[in-house]
Tab-separated table of C-alpha atoms and ligand atoms in Angstrom:
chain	number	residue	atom	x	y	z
A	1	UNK	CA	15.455	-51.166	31.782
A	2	UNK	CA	11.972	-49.399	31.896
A	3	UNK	CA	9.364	-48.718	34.163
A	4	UNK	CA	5.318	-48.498	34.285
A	5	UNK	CA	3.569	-45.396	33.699
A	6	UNK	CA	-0.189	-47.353	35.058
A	7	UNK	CA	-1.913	-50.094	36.115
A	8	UNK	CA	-5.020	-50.715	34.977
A	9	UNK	CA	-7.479	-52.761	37.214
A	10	UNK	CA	-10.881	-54.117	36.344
A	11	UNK	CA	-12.977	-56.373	36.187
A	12	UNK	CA	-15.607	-57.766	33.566
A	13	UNK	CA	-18.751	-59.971	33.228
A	14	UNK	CA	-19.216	-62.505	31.034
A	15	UNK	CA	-21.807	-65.210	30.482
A	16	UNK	CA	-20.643	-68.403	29.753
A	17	UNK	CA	-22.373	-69.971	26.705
A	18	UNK	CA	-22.839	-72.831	28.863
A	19	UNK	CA	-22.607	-73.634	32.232
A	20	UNK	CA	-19.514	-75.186	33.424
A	21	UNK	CA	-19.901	-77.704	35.924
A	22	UNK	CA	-16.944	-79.438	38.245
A	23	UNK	CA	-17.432	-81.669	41.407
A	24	UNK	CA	-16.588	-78.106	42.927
A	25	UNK	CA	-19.260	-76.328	41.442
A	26	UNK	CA	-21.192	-74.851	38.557
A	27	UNK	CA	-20.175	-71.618	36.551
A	28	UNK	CA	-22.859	-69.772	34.719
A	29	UNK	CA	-20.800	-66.051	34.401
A	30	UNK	CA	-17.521	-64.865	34.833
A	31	UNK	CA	-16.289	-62.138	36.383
A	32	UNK	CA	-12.620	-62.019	35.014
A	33	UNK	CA	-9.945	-59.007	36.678
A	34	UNK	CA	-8.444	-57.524	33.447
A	35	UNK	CA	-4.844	-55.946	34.497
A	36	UNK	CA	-3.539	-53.196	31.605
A	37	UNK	CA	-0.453	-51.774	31.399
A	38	UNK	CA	1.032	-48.217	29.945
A	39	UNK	CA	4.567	-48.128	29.249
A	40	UNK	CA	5.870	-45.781	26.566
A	41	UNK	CA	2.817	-45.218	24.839
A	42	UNK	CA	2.465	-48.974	24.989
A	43	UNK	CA	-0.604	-51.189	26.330
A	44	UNK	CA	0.395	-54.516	27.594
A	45	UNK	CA	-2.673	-56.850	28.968
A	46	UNK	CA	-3.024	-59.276	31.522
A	47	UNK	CA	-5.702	-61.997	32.680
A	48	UNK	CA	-6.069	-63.324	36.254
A	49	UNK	CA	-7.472	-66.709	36.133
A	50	UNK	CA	-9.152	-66.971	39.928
A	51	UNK	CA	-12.354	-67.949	40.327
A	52	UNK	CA	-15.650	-65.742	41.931
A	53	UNK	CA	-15.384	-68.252	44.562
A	54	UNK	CA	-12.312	-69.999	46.378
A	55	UNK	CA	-13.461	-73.208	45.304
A	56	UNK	CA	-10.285	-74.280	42.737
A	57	UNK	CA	-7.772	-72.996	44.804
A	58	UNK	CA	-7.649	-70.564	47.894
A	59	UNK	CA	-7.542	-67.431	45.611
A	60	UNK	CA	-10.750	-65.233	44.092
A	61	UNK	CA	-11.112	-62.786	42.275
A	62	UNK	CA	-11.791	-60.796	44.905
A	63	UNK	CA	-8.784	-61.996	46.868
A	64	UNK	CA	-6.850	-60.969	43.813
A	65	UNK	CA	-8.198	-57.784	43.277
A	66	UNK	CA	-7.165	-56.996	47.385
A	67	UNK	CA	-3.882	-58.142	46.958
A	68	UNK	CA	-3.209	-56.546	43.365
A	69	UNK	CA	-4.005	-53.007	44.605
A	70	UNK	CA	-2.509	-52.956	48.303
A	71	UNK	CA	0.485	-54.553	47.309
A	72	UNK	CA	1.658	-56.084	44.156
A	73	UNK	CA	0.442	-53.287	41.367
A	74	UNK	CA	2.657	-50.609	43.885
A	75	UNK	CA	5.762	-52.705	43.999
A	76	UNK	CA	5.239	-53.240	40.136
A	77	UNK	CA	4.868	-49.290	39.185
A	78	UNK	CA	7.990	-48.896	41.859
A	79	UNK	CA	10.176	-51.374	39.690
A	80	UNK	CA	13.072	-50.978	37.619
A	81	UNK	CA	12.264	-53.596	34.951
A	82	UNK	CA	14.070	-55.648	32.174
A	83	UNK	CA	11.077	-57.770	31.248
A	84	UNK	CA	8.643	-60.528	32.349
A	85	UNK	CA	11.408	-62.303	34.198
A	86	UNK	CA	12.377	-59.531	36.587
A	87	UNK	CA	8.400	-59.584	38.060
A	88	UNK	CA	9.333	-62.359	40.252
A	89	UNK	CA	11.988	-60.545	42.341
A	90	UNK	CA	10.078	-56.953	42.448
A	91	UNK	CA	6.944	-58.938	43.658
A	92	UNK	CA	8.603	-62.085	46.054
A	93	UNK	CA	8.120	-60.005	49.444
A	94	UNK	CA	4.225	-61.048	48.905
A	95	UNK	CA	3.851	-65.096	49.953
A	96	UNK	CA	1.198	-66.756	47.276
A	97	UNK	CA	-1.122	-64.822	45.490
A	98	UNK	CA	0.001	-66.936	42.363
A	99	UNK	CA	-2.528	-65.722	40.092
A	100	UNK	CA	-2.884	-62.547	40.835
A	101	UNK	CA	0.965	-62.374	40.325
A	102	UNK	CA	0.785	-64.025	37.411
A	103	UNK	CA	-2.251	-61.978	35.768
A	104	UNK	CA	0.714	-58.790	36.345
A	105	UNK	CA	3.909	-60.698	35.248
A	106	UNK	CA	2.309	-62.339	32.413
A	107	UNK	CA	1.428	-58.889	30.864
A	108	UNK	CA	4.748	-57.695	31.661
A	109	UNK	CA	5.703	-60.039	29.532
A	110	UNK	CA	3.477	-58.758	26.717
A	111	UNK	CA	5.032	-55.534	27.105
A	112	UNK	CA	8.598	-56.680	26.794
A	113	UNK	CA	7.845	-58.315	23.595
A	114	UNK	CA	6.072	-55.736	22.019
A	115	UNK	CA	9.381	-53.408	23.654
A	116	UNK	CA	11.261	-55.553	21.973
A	117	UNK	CA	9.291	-56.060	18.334
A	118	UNK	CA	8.535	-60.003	18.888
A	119	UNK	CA	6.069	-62.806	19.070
A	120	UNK	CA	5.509	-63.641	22.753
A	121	UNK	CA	6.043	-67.534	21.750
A	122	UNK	CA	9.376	-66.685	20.737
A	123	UNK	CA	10.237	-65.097	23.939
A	124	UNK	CA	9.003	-67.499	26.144
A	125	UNK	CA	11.918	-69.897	24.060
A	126	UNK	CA	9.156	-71.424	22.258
A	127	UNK	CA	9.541	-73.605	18.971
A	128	UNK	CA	5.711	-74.842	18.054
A	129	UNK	CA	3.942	-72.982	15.528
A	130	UNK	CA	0.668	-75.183	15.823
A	131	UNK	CA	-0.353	-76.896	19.169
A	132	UNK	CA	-2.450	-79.993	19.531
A	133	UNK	CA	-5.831	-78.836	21.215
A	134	UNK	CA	-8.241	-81.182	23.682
A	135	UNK	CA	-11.834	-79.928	25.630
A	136	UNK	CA	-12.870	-80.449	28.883
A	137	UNK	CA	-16.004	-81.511	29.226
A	138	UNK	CA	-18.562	-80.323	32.296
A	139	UNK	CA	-20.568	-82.542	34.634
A	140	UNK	CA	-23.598	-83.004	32.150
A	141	UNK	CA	-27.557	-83.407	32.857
A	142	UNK	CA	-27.408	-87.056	31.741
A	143	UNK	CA	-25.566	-89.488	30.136
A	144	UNK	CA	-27.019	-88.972	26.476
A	145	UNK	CA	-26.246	-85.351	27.097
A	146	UNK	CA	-22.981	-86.096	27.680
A	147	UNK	CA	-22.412	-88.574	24.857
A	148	UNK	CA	-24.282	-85.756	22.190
A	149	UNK	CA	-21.803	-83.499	23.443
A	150	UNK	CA	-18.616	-85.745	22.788
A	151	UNK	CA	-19.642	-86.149	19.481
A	152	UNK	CA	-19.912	-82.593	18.515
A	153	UNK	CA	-16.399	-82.058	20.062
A	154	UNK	CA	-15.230	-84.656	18.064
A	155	UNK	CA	-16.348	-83.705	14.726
A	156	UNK	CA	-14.781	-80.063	15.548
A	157	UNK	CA	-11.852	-82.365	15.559
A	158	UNK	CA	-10.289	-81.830	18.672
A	159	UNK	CA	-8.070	-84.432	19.619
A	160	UNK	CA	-8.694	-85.501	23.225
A	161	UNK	CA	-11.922	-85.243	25.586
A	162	UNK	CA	-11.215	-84.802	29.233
A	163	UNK	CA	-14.670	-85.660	31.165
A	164	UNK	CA	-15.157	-83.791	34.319
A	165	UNK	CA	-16.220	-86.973	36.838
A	166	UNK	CA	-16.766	-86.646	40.318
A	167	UNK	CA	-18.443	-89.391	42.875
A	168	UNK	CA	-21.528	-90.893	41.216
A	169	UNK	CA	-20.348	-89.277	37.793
A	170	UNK	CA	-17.337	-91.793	36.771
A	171	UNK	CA	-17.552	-95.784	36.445
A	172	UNK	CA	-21.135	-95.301	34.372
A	173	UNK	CA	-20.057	-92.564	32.396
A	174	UNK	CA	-16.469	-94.075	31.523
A	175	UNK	CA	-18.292	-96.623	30.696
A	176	UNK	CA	-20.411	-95.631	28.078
A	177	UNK	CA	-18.171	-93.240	26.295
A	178	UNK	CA	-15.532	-96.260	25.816
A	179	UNK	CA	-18.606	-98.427	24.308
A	180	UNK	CA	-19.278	-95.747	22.102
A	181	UNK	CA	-15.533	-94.787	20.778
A	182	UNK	CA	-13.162	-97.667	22.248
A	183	UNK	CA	-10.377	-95.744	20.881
A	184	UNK	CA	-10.152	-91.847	21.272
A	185	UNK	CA	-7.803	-90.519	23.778
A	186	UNK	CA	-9.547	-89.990	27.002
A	187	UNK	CA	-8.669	-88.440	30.346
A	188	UNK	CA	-10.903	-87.833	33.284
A	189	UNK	CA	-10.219	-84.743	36.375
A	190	UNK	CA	-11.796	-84.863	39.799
A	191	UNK	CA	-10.615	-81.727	40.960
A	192	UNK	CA	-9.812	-83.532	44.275
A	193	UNK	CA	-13.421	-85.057	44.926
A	194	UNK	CA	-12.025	-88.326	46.148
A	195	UNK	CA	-10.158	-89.949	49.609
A	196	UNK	CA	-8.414	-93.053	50.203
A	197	UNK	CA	-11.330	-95.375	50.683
A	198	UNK	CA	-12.038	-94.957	47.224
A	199	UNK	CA	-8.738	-95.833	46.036
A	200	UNK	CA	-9.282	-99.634	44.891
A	201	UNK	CA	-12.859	-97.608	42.407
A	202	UNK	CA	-10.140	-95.010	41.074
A	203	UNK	CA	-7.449	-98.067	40.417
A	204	UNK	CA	-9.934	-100.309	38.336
A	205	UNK	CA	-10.617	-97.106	35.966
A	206	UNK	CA	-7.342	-99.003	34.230
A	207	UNK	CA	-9.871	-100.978	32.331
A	208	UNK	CA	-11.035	-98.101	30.203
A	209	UNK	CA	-7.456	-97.226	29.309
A	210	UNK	CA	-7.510	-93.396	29.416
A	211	UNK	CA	-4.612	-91.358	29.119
A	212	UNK	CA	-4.336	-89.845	32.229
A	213	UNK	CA	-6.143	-89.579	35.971
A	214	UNK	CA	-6.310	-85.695	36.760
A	215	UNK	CA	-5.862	-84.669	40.256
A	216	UNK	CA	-8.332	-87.662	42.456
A	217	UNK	CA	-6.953	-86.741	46.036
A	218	UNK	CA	-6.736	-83.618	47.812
A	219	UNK	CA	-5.358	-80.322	46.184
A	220	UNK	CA	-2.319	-79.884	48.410
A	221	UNK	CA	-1.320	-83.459	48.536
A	222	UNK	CA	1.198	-85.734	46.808
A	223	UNK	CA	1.746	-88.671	49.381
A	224	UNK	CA	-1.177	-90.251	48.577
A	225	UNK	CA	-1.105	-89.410	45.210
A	226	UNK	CA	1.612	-91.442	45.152
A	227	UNK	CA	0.118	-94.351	46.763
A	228	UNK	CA	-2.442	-94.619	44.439
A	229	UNK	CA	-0.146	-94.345	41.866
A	230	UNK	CA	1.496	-97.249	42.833
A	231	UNK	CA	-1.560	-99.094	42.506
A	232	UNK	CA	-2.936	-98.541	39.089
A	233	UNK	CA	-1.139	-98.188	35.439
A	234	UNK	CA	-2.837	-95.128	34.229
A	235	UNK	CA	-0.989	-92.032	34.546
A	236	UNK	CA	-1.944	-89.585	37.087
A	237	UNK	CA	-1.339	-86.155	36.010
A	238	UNK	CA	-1.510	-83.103	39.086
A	239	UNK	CA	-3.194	-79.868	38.359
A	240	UNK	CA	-3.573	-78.150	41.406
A	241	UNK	CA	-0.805	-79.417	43.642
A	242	UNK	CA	1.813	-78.340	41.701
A	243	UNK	CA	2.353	-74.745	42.718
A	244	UNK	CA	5.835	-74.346	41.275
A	245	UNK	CA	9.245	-75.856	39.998
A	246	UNK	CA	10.097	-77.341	43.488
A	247	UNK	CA	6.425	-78.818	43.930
A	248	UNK	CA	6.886	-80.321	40.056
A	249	UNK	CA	10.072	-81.859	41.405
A	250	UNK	CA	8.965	-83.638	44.653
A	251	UNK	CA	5.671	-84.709	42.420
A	252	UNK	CA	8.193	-86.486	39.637
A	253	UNK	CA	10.410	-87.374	42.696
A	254	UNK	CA	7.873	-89.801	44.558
A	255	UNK	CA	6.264	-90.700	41.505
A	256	UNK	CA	2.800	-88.576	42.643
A	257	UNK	CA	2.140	-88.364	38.597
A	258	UNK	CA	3.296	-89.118	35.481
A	259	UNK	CA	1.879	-86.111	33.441
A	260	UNK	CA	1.797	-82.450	34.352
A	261	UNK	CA	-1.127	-79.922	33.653
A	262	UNK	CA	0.492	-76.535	33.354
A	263	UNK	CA	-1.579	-73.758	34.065
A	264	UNK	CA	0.132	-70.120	34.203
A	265	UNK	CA	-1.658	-68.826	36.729
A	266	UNK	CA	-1.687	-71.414	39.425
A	267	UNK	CA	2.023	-71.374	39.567
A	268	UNK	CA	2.703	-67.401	39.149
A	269	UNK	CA	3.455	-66.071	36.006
A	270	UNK	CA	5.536	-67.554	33.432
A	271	UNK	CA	8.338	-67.849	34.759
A	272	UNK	CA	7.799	-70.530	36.933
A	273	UNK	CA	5.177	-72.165	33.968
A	274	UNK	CA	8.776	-72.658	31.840
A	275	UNK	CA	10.683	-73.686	35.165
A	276	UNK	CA	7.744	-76.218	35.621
A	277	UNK	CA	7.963	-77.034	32.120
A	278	UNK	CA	11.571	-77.366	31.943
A	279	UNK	CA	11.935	-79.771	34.892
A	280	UNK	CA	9.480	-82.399	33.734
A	281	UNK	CA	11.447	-81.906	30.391
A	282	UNK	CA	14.530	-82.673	31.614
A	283	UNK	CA	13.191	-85.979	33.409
A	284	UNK	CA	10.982	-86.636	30.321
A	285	UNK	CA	7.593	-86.105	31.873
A	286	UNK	CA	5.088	-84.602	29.473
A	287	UNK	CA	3.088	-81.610	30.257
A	288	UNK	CA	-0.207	-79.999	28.958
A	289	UNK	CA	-1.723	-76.683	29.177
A	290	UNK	CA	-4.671	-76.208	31.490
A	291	UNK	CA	-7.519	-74.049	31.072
A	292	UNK	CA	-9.426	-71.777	33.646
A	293	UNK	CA	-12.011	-70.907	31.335
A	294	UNK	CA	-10.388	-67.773	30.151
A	295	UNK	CA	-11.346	-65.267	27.964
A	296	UNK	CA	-9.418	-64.252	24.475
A	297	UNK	CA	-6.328	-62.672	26.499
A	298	UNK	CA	-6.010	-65.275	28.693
A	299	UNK	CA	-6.539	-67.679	25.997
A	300	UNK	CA	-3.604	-65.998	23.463
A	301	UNK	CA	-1.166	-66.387	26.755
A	302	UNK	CA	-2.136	-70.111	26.833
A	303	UNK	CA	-1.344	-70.953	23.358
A	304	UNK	CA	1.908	-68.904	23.460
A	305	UNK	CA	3.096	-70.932	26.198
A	306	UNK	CA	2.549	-74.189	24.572
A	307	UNK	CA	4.479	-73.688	21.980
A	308	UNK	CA	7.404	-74.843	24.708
A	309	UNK	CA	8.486	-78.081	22.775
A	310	UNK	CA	7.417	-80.285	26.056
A	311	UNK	CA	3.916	-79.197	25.747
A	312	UNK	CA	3.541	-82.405	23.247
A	313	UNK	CA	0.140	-83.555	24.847
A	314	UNK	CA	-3.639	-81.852	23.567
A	315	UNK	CA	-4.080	-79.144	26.278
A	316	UNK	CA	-7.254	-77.752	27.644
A	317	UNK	CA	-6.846	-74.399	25.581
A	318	UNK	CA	-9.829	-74.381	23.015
A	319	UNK	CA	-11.618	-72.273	20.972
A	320	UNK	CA	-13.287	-68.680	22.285
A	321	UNK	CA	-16.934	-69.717	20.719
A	322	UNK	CA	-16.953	-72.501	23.294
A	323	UNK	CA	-16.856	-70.746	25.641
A	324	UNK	CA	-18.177	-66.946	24.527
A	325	UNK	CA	-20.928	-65.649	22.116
A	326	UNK	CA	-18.463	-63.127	21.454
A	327	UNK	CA	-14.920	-62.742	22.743
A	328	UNK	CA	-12.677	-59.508	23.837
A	329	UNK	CA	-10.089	-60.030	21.261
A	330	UNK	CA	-9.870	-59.923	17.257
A	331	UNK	CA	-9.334	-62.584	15.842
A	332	UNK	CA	-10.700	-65.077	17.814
A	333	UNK	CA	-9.230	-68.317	18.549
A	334	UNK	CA	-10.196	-70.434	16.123
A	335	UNK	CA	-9.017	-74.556	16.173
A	336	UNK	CA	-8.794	-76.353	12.498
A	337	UNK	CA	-10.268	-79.251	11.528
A	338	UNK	CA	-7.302	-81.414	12.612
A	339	UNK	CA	-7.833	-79.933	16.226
A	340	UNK	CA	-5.039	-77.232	16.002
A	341	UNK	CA	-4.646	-73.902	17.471
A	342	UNK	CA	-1.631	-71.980	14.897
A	343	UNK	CA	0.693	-69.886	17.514
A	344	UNK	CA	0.228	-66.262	16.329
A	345	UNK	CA	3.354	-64.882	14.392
A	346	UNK	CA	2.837	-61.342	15.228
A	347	UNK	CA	4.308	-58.623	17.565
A	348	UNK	CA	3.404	-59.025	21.356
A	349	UNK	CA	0.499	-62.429	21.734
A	350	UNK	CA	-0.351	-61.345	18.141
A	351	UNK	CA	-4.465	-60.685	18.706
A	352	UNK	CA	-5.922	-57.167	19.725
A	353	UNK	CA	-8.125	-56.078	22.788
A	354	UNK	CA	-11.295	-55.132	21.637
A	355	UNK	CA	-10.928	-52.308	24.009
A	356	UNK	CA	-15.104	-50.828	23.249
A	357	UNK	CA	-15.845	-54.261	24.043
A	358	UNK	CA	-14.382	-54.398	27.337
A	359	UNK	CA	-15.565	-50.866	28.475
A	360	UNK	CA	-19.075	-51.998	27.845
A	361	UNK	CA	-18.354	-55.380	30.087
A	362	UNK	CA	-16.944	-53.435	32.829
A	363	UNK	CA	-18.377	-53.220	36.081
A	364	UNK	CA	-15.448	-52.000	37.996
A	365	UNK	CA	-11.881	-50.230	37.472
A	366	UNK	CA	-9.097	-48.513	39.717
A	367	UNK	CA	-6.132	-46.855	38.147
A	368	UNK	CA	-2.688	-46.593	39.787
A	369	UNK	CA	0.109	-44.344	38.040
A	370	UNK	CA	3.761	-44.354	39.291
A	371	UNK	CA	4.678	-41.683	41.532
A	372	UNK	CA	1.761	-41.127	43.011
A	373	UNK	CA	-1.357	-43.632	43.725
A	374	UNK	CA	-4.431	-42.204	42.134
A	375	UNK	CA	-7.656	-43.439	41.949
A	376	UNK	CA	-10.054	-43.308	38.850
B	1	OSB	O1	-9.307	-78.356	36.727
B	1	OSB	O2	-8.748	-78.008	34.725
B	1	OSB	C1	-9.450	-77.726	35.698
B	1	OSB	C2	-11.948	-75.002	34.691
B	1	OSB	C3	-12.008	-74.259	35.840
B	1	OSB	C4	-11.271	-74.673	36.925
B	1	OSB	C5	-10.482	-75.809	36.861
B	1	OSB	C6	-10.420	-76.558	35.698
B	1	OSB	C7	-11.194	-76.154	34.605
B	1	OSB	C8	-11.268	-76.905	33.372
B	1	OSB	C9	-11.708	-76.150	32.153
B	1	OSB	O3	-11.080	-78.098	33.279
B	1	OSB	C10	-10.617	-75.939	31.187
B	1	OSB	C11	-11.048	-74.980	30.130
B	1	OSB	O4	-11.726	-75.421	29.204
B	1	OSB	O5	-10.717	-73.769	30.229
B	2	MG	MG1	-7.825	-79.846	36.461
């Protein structure tokens, strides 16, 4: 059993090196809520994936940052703890908040592995050493953009491109990536920018035999999801529906999906992510880990969670120089030729915080030690 000394709050900017665009929005910088803790002498670190705005989900960073400081980083440093898995219970009086519960947990379970002198892959139960890595592609300019763009991804070798679509941005573009490589696995994710009259354009999509159908219909929904699924052969796979173990369930259930993204933070922490994962395991639906655009920390919490052996499709977790000109951790996450991310064999996720980095990207920080609740 231990217990925190501090939490650690702040938050960082960072400038994309390019714009990310979804039918939600565009991103051009980050701000990203770094949570530290001190146990021990030890630093544990956590990233909270929300957004600036509540566009994804109904969480922000700002939201986060509110509900971190008021409520969840006070129940935390009141805590008797055995590890990551005891977060859940010390932190279930507080209804949703997933990521900014998850940002707190997950680094809770960095400190229990460093406590504990182990890779976090290991004890998260998983097996992979090397995991199979895919990119997401923005909402482009034009179609030759896009198509320039594929082909550098593909010559970094990574193994599966996922094309953002959204209304007016699907049929053509599908199109004329499967002229141009009939064969590469392809997905495509709407991030819920289509309704039910457009379920008969979303069903002929078959035609261009991609992989999966990321989250079409709305983000709390799985009815209708399950309608169209009826209707067309190509796997739908839910992102943001699936909040948790029970959601994962009722998806599999009414046949909402056949594929699961996975992301960490939209359903908590990892606990749930290996509940999640474990329950499509058992009824032998494969998962993937999604990406929120997440710097180095973030990142090294994504690949030690798909190393899970059910994690056997390309993820969205990629390498930090697609995303940053220079990333808060050493080394950075590199992906092979092959389109590989190794796991890291080290103590705790196995990369260090470039901590004089960091300082210099903060903009904001509020420190609260057990006992008493102090401000910086
Ligand atoms: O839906 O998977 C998504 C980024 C921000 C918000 C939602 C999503 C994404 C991505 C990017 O697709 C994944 C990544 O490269 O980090
Ligand atoms: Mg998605």
């Amino acid at each position: 059993m231990f217990k925190l000394d501090a939490i650690h709050l702040r938050e960082i900017r960072m400038q994309l090196a390019q714009p990310f665009e979804t039918s939600f929005g565009v991103t051009r910088e980050r701000r990203v809520l770094l949570v530290e803790l001190e146990c021990d002498g030890l630093q544990a670190w956590g990233e909270c994936v929300a957004g600036e705005h509540p566009y994804f989900c109904e969480e922000s960073i700002d939201t986060a940052w509110l509900v971190m400081e008021q409520e969840l980083a006070p129940r935390l440093l009141e805590a008797e703890l055995e590890g990551g898995g005891s977060c859940v219970k010390a932190l279930r009086q507080v209804r949703g908040n997933r990521m900014a519960k998850a940002a707190l947990e997950n680094a809770v379970w960095d400190l229990e592995a460093q406590r504990e002198g182990k890779p976090l892959y290991e004890l998260l139960g998983g097996s992979r050493r090397e995991i199979p890595c895919g990119v997401s592609i923005g909402i482009q300019p034009s179609v030759d953009e896009l198509l320039r763009t594929i082909e550098r991804e593909l010559e970094a070798g990574y193994q599966r491109i996922k094309l953002k679509c959204k209304p007016g941005w699907d049929r053509e573009i599908f199109a004329a990536v499967r002229q141009r490589w009939p064969k590469i696995m392809l997905s495509c994710d709407a991030n819920s920018a289509y309704r039910m009259r457009d379920i008969d354009q979303i069903a002929s999509w078959d035609e261009f035999g991609m992989l999966m159908v990321e989250q079409p219909l709305w983000e709390d929904d799985f009815y209708f999801h399950s309608m169209l699924q009826r209707r067309m052969e190509t796997a739908i796979c839910l992102d943001e529906s699936i909040r948790n173990r029970r959601d994962a369930l009722a998806a599999i259930e009414m046949d909402s999906c056949r594929i699961l993204n996975i992301k960490v933070g939209r359903v908590g922490g990892f606990s749930e992510a290996i509940a999640v994962h474990n329950a499509a395991a058992e009824r032998g639906v494969p998962v993937w880990c999604g990406g929120m655009l997440e710097t180095g920390i973030g990142r090294a919490h994504n690949i030690a969670l798909s190393s899970l052996a059910n994690f056997s499709l390309p993820g969205d977790v990629s390498a930090s120089r697609r995303y940053w000109a220079e990333d808060i951790i050493t080394p950075e996450v590199t992906v092979s030729p092959q389109g590989t991310i190794q796991v890291p064999g080290g103590v705790g996720s196995g990369v260090q915080v470039r901590r004089d980095r960091v300082e210099s990207l903060t903009v904001r920080r509020h420190t609260l030690r057990a006992g008493a609740r102090v401000t910086a």
